[in-house]
Coordinates of C-alpha atoms and ligand atoms in Angstrom, one line a residue:
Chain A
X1 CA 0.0 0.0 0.0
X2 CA 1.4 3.5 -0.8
X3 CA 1.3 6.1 1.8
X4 CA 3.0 9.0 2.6
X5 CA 2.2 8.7 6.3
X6 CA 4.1 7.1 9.1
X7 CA 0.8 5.7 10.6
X8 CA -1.8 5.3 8.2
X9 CA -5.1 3.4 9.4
X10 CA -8.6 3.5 7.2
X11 CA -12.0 2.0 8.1
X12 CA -10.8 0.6 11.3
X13 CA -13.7 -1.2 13.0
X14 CA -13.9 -3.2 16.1
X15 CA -16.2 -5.8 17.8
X16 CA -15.8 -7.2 21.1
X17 CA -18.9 -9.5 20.9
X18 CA -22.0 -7.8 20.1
X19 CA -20.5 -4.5 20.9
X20 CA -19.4 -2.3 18.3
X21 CA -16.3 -0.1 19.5
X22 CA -14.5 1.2 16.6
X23 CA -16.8 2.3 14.2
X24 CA -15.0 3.0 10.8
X25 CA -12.2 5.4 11.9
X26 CA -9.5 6.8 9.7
X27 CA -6.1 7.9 11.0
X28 CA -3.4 9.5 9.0
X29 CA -0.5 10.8 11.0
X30 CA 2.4 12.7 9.3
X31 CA 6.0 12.3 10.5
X32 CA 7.4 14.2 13.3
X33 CA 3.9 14.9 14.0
X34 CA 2.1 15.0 17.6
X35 CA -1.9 14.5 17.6
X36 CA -4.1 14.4 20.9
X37 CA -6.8 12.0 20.6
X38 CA -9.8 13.0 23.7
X39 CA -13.4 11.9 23.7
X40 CA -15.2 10.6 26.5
X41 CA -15.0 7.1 28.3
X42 CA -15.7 4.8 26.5
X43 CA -15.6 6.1 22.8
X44 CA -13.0 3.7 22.0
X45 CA -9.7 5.5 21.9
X46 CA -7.7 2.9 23.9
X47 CA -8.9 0.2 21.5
X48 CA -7.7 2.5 18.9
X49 CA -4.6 3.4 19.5
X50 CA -4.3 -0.8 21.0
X51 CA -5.3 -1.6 17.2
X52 CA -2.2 0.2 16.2
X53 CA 0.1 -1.5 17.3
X54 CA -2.3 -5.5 17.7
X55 CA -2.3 -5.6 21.1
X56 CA -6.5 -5.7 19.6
X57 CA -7.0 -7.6 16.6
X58 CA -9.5 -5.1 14.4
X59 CA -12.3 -6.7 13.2
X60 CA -11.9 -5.1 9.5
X61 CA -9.9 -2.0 8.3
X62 CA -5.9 -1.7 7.3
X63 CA -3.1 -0.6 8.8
X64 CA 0.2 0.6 7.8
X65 CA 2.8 2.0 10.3
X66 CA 6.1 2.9 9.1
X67 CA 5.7 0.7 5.4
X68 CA 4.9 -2.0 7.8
X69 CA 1.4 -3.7 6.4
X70 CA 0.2 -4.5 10.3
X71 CA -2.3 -6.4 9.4
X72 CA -0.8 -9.1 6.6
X73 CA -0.2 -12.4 8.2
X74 CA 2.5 -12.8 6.7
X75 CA 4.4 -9.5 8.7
X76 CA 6.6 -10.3 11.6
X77 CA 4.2 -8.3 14.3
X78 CA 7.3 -8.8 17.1
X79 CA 9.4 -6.6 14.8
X80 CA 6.9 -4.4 14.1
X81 CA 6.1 -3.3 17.4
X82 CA 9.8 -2.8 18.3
X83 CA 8.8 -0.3 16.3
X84 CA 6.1 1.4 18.4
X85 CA 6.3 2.3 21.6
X86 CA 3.8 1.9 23.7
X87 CA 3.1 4.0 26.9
X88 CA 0.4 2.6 29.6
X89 CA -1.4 4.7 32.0
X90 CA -0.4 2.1 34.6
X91 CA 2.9 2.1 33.9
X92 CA 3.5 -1.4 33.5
X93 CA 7.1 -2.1 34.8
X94 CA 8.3 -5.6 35.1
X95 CA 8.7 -5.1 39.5
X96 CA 11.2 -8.1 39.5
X97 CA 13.6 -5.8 37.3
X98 CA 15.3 -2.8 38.1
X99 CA 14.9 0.2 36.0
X100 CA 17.9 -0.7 34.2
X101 CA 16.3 -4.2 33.7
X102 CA 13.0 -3.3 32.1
X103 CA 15.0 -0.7 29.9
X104 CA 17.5 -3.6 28.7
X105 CA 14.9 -6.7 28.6
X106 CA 14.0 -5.9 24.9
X107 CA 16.9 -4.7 23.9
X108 CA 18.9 -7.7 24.6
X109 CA 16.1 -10.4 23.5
X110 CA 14.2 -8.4 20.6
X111 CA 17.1 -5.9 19.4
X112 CA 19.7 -8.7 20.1
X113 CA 22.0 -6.6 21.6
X114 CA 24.6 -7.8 24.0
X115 CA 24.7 -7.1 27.2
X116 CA 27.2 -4.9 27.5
X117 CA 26.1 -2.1 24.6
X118 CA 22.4 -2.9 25.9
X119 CA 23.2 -1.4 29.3
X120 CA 25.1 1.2 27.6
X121 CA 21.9 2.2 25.6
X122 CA 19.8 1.7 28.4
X123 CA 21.8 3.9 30.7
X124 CA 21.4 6.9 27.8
X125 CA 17.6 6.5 27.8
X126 CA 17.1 6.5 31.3
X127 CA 19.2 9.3 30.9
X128 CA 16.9 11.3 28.5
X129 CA 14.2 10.9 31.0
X130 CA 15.9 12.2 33.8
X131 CA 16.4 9.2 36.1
X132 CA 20.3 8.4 35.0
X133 CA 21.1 8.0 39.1
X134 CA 17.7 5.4 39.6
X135 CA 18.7 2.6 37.4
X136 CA 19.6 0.1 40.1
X137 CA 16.3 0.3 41.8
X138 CA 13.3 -1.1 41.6
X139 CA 10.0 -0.2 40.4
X140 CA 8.4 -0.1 44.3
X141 CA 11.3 2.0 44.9
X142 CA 10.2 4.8 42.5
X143 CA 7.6 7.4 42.8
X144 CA 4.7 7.2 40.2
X145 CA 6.2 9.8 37.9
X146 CA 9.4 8.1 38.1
X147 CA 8.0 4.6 37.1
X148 CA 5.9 6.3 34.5
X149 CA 9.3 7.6 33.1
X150 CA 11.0 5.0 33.1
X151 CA 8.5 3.0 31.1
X152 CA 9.1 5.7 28.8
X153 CA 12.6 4.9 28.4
X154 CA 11.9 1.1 28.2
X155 CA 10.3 2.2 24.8
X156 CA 12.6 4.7 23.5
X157 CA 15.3 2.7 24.1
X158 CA 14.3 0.6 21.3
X159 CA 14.3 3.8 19.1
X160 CA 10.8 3.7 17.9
X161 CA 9.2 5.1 14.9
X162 CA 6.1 6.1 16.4
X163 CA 5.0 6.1 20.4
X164 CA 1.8 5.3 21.6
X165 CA 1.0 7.2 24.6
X166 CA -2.6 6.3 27.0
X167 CA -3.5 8.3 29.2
X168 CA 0.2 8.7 30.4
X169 CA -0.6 11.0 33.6
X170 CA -3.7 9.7 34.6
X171 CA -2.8 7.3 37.6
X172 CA -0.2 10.2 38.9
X173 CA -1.1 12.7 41.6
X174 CA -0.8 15.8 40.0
X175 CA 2.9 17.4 41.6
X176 CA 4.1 14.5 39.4
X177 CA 2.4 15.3 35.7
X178 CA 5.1 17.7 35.1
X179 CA 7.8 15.6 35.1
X180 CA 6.0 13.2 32.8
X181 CA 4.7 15.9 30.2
X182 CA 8.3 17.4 30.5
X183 CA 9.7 14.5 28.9
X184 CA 7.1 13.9 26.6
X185 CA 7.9 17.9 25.6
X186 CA 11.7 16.5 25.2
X187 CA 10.4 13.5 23.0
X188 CA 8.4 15.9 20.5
X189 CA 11.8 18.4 20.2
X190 CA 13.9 15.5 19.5
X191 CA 11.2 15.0 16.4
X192 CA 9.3 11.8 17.1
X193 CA 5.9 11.2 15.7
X194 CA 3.5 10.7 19.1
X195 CA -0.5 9.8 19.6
X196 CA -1.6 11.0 23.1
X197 CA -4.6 10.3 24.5
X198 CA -5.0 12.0 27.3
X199 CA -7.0 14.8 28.9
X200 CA -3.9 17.5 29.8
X201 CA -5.9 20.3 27.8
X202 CA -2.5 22.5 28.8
X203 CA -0.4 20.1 27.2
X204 CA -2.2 19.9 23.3
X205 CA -2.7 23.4 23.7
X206 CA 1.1 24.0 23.5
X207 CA 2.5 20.9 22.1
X208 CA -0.1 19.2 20.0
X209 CA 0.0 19.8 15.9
X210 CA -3.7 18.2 16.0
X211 CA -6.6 16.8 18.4
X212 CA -9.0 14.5 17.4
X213 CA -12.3 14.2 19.0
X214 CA -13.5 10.9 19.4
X215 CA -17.2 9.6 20.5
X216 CA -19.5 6.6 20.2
X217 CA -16.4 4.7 17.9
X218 CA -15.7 7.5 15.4
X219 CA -13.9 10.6 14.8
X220 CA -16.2 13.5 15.4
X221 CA -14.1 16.5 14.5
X222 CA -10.3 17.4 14.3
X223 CA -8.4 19.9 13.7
X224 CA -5.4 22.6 15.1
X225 CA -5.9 23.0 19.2
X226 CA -7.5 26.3 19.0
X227 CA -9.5 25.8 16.6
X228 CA -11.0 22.4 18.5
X229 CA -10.9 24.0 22.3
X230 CA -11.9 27.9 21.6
X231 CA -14.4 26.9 17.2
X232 CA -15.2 23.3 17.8
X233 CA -18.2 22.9 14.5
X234 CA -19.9 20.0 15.9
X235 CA -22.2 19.9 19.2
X236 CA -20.7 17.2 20.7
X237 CA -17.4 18.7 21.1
X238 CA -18.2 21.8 22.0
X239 CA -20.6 19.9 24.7
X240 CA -17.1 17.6 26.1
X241 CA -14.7 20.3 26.0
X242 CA -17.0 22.8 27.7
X243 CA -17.3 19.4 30.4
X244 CA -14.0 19.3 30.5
X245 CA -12.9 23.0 31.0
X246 CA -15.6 22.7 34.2
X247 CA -13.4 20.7 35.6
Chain B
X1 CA 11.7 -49.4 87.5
X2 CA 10.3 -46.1 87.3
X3 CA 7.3 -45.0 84.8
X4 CA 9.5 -43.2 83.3
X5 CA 12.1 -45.7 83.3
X6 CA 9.7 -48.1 81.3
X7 CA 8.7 -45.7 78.8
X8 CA 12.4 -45.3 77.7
X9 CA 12.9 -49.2 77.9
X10 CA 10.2 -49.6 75.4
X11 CA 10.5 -46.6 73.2
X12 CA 13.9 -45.9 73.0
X13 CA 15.4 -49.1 73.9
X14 CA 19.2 -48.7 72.9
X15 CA 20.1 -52.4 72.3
X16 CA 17.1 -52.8 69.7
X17 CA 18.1 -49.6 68.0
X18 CA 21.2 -50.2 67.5
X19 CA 20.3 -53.5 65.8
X20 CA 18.0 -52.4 63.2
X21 CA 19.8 -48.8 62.7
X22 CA 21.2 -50.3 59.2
X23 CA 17.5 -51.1 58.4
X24 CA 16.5 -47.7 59.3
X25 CA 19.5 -46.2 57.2
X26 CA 19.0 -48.0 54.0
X27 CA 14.9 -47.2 54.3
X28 CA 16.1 -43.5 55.1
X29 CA 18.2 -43.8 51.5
X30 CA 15.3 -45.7 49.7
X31 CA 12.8 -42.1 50.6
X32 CA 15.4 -39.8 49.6
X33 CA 15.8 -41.6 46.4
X34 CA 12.2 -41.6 46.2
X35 CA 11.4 -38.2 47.2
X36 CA 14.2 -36.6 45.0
X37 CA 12.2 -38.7 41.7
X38 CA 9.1 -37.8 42.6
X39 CA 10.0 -33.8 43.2
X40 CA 11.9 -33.6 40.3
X41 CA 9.4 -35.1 37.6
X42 CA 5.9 -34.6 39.5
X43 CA 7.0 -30.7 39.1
X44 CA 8.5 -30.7 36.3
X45 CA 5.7 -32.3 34.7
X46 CA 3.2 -30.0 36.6
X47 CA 5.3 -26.9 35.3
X48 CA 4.9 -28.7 31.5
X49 CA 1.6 -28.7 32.1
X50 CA 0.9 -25.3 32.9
X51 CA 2.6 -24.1 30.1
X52 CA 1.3 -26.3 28.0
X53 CA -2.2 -24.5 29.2
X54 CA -0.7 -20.7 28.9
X55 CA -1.1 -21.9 25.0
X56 CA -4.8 -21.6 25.2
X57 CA -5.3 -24.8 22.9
X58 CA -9.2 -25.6 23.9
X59 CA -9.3 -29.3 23.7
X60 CA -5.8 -29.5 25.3
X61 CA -6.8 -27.6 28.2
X62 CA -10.0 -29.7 28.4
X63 CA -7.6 -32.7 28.9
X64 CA -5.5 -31.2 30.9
X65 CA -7.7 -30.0 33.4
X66 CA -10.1 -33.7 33.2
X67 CA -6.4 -35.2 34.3
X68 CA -5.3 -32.7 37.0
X69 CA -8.8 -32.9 38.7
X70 CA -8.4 -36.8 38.7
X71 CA -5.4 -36.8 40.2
X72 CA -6.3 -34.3 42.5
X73 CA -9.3 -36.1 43.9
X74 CA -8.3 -39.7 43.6
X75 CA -6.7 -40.9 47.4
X76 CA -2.8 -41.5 46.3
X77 CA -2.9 -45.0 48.1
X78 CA -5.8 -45.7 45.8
X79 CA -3.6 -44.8 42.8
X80 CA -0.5 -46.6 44.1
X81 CA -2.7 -49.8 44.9
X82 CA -3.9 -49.8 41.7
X83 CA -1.1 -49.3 39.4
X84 CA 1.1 -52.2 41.8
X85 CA -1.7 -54.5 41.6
X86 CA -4.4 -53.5 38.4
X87 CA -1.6 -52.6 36.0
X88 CA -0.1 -56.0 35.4
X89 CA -3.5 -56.9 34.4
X90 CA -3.0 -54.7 31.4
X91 CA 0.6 -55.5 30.3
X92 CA 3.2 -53.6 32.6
X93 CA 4.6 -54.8 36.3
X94 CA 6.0 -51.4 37.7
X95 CA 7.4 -52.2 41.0
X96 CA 6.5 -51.2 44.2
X97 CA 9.5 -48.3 44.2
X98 CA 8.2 -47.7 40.1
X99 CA 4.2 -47.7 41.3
X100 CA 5.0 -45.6 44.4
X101 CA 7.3 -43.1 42.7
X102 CA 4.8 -42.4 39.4
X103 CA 1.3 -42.0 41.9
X104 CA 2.9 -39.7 43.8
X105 CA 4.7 -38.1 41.0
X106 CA 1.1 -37.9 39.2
X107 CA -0.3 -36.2 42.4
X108 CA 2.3 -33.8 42.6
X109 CA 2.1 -32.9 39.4
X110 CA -1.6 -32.2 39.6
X111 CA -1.3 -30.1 42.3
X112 CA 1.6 -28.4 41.4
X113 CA 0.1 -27.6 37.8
X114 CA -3.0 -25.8 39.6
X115 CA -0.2 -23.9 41.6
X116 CA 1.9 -22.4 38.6
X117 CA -1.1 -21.7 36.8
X118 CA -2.8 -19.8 39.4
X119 CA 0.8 -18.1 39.7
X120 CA 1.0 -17.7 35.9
X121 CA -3.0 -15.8 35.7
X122 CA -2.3 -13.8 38.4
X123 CA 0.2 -11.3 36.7
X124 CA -1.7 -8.5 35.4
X125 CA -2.5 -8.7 31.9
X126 CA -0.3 -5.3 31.7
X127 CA 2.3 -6.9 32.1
X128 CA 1.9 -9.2 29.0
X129 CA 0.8 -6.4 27.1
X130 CA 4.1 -3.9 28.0
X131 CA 6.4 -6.7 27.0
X132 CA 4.1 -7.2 24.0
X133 CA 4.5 -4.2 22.5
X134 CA 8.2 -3.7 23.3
X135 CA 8.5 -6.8 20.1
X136 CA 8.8 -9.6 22.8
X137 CA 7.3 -13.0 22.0
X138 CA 4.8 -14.6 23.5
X139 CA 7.1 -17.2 24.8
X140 CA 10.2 -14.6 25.6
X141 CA 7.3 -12.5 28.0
X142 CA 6.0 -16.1 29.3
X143 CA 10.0 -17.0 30.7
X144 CA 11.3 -13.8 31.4
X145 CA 8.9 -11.3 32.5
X146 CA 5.5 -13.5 33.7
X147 CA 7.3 -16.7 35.0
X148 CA 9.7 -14.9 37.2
X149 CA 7.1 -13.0 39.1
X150 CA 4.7 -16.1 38.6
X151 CA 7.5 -18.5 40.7
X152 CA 7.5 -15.9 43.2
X153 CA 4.1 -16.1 44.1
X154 CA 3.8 -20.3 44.0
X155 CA 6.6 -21.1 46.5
X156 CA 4.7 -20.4 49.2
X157 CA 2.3 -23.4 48.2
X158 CA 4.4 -25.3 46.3
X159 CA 6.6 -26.1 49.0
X160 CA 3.6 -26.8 51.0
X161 CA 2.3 -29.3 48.7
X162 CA 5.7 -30.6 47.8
X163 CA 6.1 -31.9 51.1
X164 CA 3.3 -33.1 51.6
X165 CA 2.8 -35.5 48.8
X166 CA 6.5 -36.3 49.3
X167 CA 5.9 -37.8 53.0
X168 CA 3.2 -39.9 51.8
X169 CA 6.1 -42.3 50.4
X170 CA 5.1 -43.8 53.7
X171 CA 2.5 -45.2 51.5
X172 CA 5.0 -47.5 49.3
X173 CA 4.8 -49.8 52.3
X174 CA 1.5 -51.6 51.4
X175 CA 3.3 -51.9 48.1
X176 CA 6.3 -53.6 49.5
X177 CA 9.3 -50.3 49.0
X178 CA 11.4 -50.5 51.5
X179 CA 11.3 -47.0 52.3
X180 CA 12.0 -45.6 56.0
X181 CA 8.4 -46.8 58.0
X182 CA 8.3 -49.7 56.3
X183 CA 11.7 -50.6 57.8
X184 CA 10.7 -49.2 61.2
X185 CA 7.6 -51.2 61.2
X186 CA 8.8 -54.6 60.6
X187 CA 11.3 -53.9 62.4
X188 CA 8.8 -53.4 64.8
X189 CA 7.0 -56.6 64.4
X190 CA 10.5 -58.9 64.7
X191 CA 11.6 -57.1 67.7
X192 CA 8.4 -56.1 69.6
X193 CA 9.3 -53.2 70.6
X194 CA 8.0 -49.5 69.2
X195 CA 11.8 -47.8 69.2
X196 CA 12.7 -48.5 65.5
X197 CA 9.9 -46.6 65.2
X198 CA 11.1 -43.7 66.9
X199 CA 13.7 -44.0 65.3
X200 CA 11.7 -43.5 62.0
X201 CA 10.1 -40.6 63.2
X202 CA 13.4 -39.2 63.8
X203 CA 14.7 -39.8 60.2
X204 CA 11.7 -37.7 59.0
X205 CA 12.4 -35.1 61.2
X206 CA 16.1 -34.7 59.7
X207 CA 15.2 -35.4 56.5
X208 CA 12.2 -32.9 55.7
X209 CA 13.0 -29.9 58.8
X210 CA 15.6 -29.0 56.3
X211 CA 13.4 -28.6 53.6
X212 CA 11.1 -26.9 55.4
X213 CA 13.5 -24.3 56.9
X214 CA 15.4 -24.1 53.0
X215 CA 11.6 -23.5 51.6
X216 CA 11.4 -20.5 54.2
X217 CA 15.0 -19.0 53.0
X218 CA 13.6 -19.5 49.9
X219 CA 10.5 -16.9 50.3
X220 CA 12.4 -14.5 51.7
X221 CA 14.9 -14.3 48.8
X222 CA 12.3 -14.1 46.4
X223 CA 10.0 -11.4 47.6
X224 CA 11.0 -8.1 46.1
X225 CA 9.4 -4.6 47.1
X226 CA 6.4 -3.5 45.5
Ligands
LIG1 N1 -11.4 -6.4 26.0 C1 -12.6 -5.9 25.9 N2 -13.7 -6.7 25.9 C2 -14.9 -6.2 25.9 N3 -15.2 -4.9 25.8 C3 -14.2 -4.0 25.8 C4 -12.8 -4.5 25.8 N4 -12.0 -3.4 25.8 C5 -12.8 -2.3 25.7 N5 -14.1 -2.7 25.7 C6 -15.2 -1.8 25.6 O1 -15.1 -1.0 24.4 C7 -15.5 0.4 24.7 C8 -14.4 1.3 24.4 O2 -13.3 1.1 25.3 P1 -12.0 2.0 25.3 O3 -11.2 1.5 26.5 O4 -11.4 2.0 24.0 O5 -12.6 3.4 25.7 P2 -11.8 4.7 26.0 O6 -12.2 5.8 25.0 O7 -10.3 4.5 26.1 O8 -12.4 5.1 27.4 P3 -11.6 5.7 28.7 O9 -11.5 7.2 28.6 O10 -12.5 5.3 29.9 O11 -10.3 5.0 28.8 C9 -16.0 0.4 26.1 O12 -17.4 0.3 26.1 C10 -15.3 -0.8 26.7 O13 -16.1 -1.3 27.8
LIG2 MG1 -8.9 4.4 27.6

């Protein structure tokens, strides 16, 4: 398929059961680009962005991230995903490993790296998320916003193409967003290509290139920041971001 | 003689236990040979087994779990009586060591595959789906990031089980093994006397407190902060 996109996803639908969740959504993302996807619970932009990378099998639709046909059987998913990082709101560390550990696991067994350069490039991307002195501990030893960087670096370690990102700061109390959005600010300088879902209005106010309002399995609207947060055309929006800005 | 006199005349009578301490010795080796079989294949075949059911293959895990609730709620006596005594019937005379060693082995196994699989569904589907999406395998998530944590969590009730099952080798006696009570008990029987039983009781004691106190070394080694 030719595409000129680094994630380029058309008529995705999903069924769990009798429940239709994805309801024919397209999803072009450019390179170096960061888009916000918000919506209320249960429109379906977890499953999304898990479609993106198969955690969910989609019931119908295509696929293509980085060239990579996701969907053909015949595609190697393991190294596709090494590919896209994935960012959990709960985190997710391995708690038998150190930081150093869960940084290093992939890189050694999917990346094939020895263990000598994987430390060293596990080291560097603990680095880039600030916690350099922390990689000998474990993840009960670290605060929420440390953990929740550190399975940021477990990701860029493997020097992804695209990062998935859901709901990143949800499960932090909020004296610990900052840190997290700070290096999610870093990521987007250094020029990767980033989905967010997440409700940080702040944050794809100043850093987002595009938000896309989900509801009920499809994309409502998208556009610019301001235009979605201060114009938004359809009624729906306007009704969740005016919920939203209440809060 | 003094009561107390008498009970150490008949239960720890010196010159009877030093007679029948070779018995007692070469019993003592005959459970520890035992016990080491059993152990080492009843968990390694539980721990096949539960991996075998992490696959998710439907009619596998049908036969799988028909076997493991047999063995479960079959008496082990029952099972060892019936493969000494019904198998020749159908072809193959284990022994009483061979019948003793399999039942319990079977047993162990049962139990131990419910064990690691409760361990192995108790990680947090996160956990699967972080190494997932980092490019690992299903198999490279299963053995390094879900089994490690999964082990952690069964030792408490493995080792539990473990020695359990592996005491009832006192069982290969009605099947003729030679194991430590049945020494103590005919020995019993020749000498009238209870001591080599004492003795028996004692050989327990020193072979399974260290396995015990090892299991308990063990737990604390392996629990990590959360
Ligand atoms: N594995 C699953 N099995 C069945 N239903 C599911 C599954 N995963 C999600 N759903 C359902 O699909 C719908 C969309 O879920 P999804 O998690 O994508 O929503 P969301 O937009 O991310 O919501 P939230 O903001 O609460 O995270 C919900 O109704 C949810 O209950
Ligand atoms: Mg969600």
């Amino acid at each position: 398929m030719v595409t000129n996109h680094i994630v380029d996803a058309r008529a995705i639908h999903k069924h769990f059961g009798t429940l239709h969740v994805l309801k024919g959504v397209d999803l072009k993302v450019d390179e170096r680009e960061l888009v916000f996807i918000i919506g209320p619970s249960g429109s379906g932009k977890s499953t999304l962005l898990r479609c993106l990378n198969r955690l969910e099998e989609p019931s119908s639709g295509s696929i293509v991230v980085d060239g990579i046909d996701m969907l053909d059987a015949k595609t190697d998913i393991n190294h596709a995903r090494r590919r896209i990082g994935m960012v959990f709101q709960s985190f997710n560390l391995y708690p038998h490993m150190t930081a150093l550990g869960n940084v290093t696991l992939a890189l050694r067994k999917v990346a094939g790296k020895g263990r000598a350069e994987a430390e060293a490039l596990g080291r560097a991307a603990l680095e880039r998320v600030g916690l350099a002195e922390r990689a000998d501990h474990t993840p009960g030893q670290l605060s929420g916003g440390q953990q929740q960087r550190v399975a940021i670096a477990r990701s860029i370690a493997l020097e992804p193409r695209v990062m998935l990102f859901d709901e990143p700061t949800s499960a932090l109390d909020p004296e610990l967003v900052g840190s997290v959005l700070e290096v999610m600010r870093g990521l987007r300088e250094s020029g990767m290509t980033m989905i967010v879902v997440s409700h940080e209005m702040g944050f794809a106010r100043n850093a987002a290139d595009r938000v896309v309002f989900m509801d009920d399995g499809l994309i409502v609207e998208q556009g610019p920041p301001a235009a979605i947060f201060e114009n938004p055309t359809q009624e729906r929006t306007r009704a969740f971001i005016g919920q939203i800005q209440r809060h | 003689m003094s009561g107390w006199d008498k009970f150490v005349e008949t239960f720890f009578n010196a010159k009877v236990m030093v007679k029948y301490l070779p018995d007692i010795l070469s019993g003592v080796v005959v459970t520890i040979e035992l016990a080491l079989l059993i152990v080492v294949t009843g968990l390694g075949a539980g721990l096949a087994l539960a991996l075998l059911r992490s696959l998710a293959i439907r009619p596998l895990n049908w036969l799988i779990v028909f076997t493991v609730d047999l063995f479960r709620s079959l008496p082990p006596l029952v099972i060892i009586v019936l493969m000494y005594f019904g198998l020749p019937y159908a072809g193959p005379a284990p022994s009483g060591f061979v019948s003793t060693w399999l039942s319990l082995a079977f047993v162990l196994m049962a139990f131990s595959e419910e064990i690691f699989w409760a361990g192995i569904t108790s990680i947090p589907k996160g956990q699967w789906e972080a190494a997932r999406s980092t490019g690992l395998s299903f198999g490279q998530t299963l053995f390094n990031v879900v089994l490690p944590q999964a082990f952690r969590l069964t030792i408490p009730p493995l080792t539990n089980r473990t020695i359990a099952i592996t005491k009832g080798t006192a069982l290969g006696t009605v099947v003729a093994v030679t194991e430590i009570l049945g020494q103590a008990s005919s020995a019993m029987s020749n000498s009238y006397n209870p001591s080599p039983l004492m003795m028996g009781a004692a050989a327990y004691v020193v072979l399974f407190l260290p396995v015990v106190v090892a299991a308990r070394w063990i737990e604390t080694r392996f629990a990590w902060k959360r």
